[in-house]
XYZ file of C-alpha atoms in Angstrom:
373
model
C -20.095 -17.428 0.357
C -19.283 -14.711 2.882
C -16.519 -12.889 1.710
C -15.772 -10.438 4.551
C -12.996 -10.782 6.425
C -12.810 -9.595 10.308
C -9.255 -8.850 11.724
C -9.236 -11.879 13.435
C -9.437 -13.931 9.789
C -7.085 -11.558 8.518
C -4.597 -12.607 10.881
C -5.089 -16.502 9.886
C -3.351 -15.072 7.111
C 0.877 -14.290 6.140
C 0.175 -10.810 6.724
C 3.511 -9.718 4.918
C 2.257 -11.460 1.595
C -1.041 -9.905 2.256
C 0.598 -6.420 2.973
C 3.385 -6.665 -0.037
C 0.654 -7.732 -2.492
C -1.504 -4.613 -1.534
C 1.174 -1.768 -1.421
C 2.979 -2.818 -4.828
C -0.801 -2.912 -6.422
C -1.598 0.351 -5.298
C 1.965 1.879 -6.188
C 1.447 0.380 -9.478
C -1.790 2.291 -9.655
C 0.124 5.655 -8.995
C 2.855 4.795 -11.033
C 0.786 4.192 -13.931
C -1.248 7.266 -13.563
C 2.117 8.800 -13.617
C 4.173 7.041 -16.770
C 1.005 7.206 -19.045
C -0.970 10.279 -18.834
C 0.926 12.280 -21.419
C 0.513 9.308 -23.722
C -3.166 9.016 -22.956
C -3.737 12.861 -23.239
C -2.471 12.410 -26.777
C -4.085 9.040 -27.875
C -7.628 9.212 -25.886
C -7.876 12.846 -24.829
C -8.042 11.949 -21.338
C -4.881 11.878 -18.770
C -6.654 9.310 -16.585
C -7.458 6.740 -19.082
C -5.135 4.101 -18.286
C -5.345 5.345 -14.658
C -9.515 4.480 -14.557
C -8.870 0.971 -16.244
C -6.127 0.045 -14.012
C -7.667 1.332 -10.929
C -11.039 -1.206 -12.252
C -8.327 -4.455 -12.797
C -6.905 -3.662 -9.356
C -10.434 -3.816 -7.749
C -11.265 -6.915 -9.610
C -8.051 -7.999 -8.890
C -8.689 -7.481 -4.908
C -11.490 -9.389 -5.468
C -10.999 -12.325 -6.841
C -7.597 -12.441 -4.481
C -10.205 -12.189 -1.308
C -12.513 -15.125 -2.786
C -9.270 -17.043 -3.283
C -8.486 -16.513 0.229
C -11.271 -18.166 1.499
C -11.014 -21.175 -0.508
C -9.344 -24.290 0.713
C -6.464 -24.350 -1.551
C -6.953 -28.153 -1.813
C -10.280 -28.293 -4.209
C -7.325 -26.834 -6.282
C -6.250 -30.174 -6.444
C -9.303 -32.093 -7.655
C -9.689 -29.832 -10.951
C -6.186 -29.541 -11.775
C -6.436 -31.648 -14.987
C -9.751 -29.858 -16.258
C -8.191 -26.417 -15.262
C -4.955 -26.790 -17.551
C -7.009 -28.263 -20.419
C -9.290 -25.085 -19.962
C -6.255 -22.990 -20.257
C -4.706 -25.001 -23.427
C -8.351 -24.423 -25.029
C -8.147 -20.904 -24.489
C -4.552 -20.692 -25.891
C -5.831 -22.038 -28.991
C -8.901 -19.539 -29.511
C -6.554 -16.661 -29.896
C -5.668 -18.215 -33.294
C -9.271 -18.683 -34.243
C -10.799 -14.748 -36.734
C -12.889 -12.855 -34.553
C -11.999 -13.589 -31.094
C -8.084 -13.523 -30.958
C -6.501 -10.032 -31.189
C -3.114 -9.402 -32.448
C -1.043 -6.250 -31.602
C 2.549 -5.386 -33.401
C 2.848 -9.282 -35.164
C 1.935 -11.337 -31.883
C -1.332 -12.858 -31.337
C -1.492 -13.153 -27.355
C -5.278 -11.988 -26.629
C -8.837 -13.143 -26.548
C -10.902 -10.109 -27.124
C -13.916 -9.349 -24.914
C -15.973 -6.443 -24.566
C -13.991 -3.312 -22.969
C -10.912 -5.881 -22.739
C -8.415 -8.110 -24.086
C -8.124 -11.078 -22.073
C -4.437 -12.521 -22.127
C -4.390 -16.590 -21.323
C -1.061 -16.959 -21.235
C -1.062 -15.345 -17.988
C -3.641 -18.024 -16.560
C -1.840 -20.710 -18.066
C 1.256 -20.013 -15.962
C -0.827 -20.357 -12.608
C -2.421 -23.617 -14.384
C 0.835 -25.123 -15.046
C 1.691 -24.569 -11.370
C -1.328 -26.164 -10.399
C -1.286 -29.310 -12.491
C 2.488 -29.838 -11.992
C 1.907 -29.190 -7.970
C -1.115 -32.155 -8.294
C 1.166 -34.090 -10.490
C 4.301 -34.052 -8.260
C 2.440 -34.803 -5.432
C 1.160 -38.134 -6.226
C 4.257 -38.912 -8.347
C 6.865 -38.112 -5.039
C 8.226 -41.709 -5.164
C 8.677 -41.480 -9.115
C 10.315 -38.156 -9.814
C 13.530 -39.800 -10.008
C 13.170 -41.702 -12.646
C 13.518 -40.369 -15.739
C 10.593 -41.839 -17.888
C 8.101 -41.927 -14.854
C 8.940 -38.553 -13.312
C 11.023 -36.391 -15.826
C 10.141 -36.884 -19.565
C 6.226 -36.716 -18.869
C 6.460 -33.738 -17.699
C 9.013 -32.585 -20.696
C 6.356 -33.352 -22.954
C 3.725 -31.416 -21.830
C 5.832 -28.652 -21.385
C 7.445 -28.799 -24.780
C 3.167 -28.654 -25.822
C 2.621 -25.783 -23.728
C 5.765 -23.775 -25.238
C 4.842 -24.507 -28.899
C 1.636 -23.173 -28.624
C 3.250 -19.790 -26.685
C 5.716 -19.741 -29.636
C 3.082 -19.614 -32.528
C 1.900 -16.889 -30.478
C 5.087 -14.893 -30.489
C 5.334 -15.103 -26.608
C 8.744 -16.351 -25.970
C 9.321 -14.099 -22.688
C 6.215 -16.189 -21.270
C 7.088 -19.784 -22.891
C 10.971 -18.991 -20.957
C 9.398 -18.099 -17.630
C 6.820 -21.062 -17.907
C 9.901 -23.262 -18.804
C 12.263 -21.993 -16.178
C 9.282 -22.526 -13.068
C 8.743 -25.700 -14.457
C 12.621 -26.647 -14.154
C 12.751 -25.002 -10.638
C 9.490 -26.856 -9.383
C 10.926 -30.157 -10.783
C 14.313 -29.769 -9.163
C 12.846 -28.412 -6.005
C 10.531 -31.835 -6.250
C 13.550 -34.222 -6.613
C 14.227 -34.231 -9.875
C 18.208 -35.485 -10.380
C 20.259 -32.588 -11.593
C 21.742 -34.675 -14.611
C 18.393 -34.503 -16.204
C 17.630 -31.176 -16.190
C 21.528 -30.379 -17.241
C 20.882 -32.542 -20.268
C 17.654 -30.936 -21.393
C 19.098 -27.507 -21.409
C 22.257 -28.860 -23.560
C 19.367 -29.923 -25.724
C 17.334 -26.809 -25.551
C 20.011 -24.486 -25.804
C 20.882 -24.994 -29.499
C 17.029 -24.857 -29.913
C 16.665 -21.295 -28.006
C 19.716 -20.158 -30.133
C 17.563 -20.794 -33.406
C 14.280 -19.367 -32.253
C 16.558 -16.064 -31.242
C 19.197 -15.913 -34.112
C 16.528 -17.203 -37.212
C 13.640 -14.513 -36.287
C 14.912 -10.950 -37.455
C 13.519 -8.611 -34.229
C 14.619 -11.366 -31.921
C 18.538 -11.458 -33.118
C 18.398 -7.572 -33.341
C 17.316 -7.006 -29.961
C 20.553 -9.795 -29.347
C 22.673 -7.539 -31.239
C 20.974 -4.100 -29.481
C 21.840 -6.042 -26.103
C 25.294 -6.570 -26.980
C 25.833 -2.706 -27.902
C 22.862 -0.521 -27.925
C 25.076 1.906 -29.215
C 25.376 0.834 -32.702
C 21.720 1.711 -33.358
C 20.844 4.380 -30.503
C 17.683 5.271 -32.935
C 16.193 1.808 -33.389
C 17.055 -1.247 -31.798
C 18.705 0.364 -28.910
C 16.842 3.320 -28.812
C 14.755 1.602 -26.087
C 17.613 0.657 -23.116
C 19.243 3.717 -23.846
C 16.156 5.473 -22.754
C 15.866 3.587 -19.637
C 19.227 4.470 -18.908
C 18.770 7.885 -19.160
C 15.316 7.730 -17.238
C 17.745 5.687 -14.295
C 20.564 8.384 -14.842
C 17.712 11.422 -14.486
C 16.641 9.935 -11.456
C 19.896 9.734 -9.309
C 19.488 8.669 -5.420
C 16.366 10.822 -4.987
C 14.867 10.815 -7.757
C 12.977 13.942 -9.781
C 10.094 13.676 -8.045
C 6.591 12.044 -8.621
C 5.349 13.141 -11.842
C 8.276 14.802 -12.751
C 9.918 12.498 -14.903
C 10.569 13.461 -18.795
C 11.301 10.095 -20.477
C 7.784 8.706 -20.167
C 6.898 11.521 -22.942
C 7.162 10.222 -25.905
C 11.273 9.421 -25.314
C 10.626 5.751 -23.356
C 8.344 3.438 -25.462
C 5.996 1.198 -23.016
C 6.476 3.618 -20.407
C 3.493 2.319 -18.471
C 4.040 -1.288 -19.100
C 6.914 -3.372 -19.661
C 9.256 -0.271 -18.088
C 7.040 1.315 -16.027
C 10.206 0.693 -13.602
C 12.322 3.348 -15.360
C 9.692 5.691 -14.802
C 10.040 5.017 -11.166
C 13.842 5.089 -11.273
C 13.675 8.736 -12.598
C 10.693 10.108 -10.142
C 11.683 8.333 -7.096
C 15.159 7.565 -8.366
C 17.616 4.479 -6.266
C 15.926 4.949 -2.970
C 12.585 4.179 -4.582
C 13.425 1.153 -6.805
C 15.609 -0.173 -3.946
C 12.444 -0.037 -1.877
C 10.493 -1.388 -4.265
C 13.184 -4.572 -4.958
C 13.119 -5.236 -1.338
C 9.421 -5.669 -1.211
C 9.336 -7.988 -4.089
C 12.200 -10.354 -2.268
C 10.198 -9.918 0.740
C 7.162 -11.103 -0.854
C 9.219 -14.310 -2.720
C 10.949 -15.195 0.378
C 7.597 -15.796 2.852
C 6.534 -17.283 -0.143
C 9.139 -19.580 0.246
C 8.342 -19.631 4.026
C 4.985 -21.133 3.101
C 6.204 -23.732 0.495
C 8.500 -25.181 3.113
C 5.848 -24.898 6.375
C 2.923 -26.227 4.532
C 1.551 -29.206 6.053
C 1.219 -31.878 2.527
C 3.181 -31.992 -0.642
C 0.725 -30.469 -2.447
C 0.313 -27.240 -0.771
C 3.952 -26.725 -0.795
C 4.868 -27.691 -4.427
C 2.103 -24.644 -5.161
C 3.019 -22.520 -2.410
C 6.800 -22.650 -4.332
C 5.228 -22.899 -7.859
C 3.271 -19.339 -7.104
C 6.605 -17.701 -5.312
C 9.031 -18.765 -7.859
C 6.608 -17.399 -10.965
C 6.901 -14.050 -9.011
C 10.503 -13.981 -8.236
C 11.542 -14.834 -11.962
C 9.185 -12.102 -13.123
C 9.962 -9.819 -10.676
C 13.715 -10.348 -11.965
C 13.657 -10.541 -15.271
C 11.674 -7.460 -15.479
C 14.272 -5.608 -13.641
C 17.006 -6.959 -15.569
C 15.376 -6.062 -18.481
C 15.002 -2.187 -17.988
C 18.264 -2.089 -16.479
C 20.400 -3.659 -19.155
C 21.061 -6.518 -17.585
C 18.996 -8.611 -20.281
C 18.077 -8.654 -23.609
C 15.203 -6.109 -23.949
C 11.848 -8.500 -23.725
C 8.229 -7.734 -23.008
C 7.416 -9.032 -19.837
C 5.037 -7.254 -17.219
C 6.468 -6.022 -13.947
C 4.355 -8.160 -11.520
C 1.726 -5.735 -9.782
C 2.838 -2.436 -11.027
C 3.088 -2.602 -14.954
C -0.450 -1.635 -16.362
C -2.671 -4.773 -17.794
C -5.453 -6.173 -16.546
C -4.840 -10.105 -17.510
C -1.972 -10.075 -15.726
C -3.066 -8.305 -12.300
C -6.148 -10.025 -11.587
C -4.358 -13.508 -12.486
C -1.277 -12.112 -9.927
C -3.510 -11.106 -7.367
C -5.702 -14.499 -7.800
C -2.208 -16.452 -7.311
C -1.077 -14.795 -4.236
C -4.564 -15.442 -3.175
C -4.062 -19.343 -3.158
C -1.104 -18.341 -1.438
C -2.408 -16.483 1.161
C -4.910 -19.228 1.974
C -2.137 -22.080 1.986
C -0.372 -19.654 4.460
C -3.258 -20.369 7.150
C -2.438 -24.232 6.695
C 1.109 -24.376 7.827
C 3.188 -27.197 10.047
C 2.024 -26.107 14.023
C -0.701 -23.988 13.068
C -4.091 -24.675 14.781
């Protein structure tokens, strides 16, 4: 398969998505050459260690985005079942001595040579997939509550168990909350989805309240305050890293919470870092591109010329958006303190070539719509 792309392919494309996807990327590459080298002077003895690694998953990342360009979105479609399975397989081997890795009492990875593969973060985009195929041949069924509702309650409930074991519960809420949206966007009758969360919410409650870091970050959400060296040692740090920053920030590189004061500096708040070097203009900016990118995402679910193209064209944007948000709300305050990646920018490698690969199906979905040749 050819993979190069002439400017007069490239414009076949949504050239915002295209643009939005490649500037946050290769911020997130600065950023995270910024927020980590102290840390990586200290653990590795080299500054640019988490710079070179992320800097190799954005490459991959930009490749496996162009080879999804240039695949019909559709074949998507005819492996959907044999994709998800795939991806529930894969969940499971992380249990399995010897090729799952566990890091600080979750086990979330597959280990491979040089990296830790995360599935999770392919099972999101395989859910999307399987529920886009699925809605689209049940359209004249989703109203009914044992044909088009509680099938699809079931496998979810599957999918979230197994990302519970794991000690994922940021991604079993963001797989459960697209789900819901894709569902309701699909035709799903609001009185069903209202009684499933008055059934999940007491559930939630006791996964939160009955594990002991879960109700403490609770308790360091309500008032960080009463524990400013523990449990709300973390938010206040953000805070400060916000504060630092102002309107104009302290410049790039200049911030002083990434050493050693603001754990996960380069990951799950790798947007504090930013708040304190390029300060409210520069997370503003930032925001703006992410809505951007979610609303012609949106664009493209509602233009696409068949059902299935635009229940993954909103799938794909919605995953974004609520990650996107939640992230933000997260190092602002706004939500209980949980790890989720900032989509593009935070540093990991399973989770930027799978985001990349996703807004690659989007991209080539975008060259499909309603009046295009």
């Amino acid at each position: 398969m050819n993979l190069g792309l002439n400017v007069r392919e490239i414009e076949r494309y949504d050239l915002v998505i295209l643009l939005m996807a490649v500037a946050l990327t290769c911020f997130g590459v600065v950023m995270v050459s910024s927020a980590s080298s102290v840390v990586a002077t200290k653990k590795f003895h080299d500054g640019f260690y988490f710079l070179k690694r992320q800097g190799v998953y954005a490459l991959l990342g930009f490749g496996v985005m162009a080879v999804a360009m240039r695949i019909d979105y559709r074949i998507w479609r005819e492996y959907a079942v044999p994709i998800l399975l795939g991806c529930l397989f894969l969940l499971f081997l992380v249990f399995i001595p010897g090729i799952g890795g566990a890091a600080k009492g979750a086990s979330r990875w597959i280990r491979l040579p040089g990296f830790n593969f995360q599935p999770s973060e392919l099972a999101k985009i395989a859910l999307i997939v399987y529920m886009a195929y699925s809605l689209d041949k049940k359209q004249d069924k989703v109203k009914f509550f044992s044909t088009g509702f509680l099938p699809y309650m079931v496998l979810l409930s599957a999918v979230l168990l197994i990302l519970l074991k794991q000690h994922d519960l940021g991604a079993a809420l963001t797989m459960g909350l697209v789900a819901i949206i894709m569902l309701f966007a699909a035709g799903t009758r609001p009185r069903y989805i209202i009684a499933m969360g008055m059934v999940a919410l007491p559930i939630l409650y006791f996964l939160v309240m009955n594990v002991d870091y879960r109700r403490r970050r609770i308790l360091a959400y309500l008032n960080p305050w009463e524990d400013p060296t523990d449990t709300g040692f973390q938010i206040i740090q953000s805070w400060l890293a916000f504060g630092n920053g102002g309107v104009l920030g302290q410049g790039l590189g200049e911030g002083k919470q990434k050493m050693f004061y603001l754990p996960e500096a380069h990951t799950d708040f790798i947007l504090s870092v930013t708040g304190e070097e390029l300060g409210l203009i520069g997370v503003t900016v930032i925001a703006a591109m992410f809505l951007m990118l979610v609303l012609r995402g949106v664009r493209v679910a509602l233009m696409a010329q068949e059902p299935f193209g635009r229940f993954l064209a909103f799938g794909i944007a919605t995953l974004l958006g609520i990650q996107a948000f939640v992230n933000m709300a997260v190092v602002t305050g706004l939500l209980p303190t949980k790890g989720l990646a900032l989509p593009f920018i935070s540093y990991g490698g399973s989770s930027l070539i799978v985001t990349l690969f996703a807004v690659g199906i989007l991209l080539n979905i975008s060259t499909r719509l309603k009046g295009a040749p």
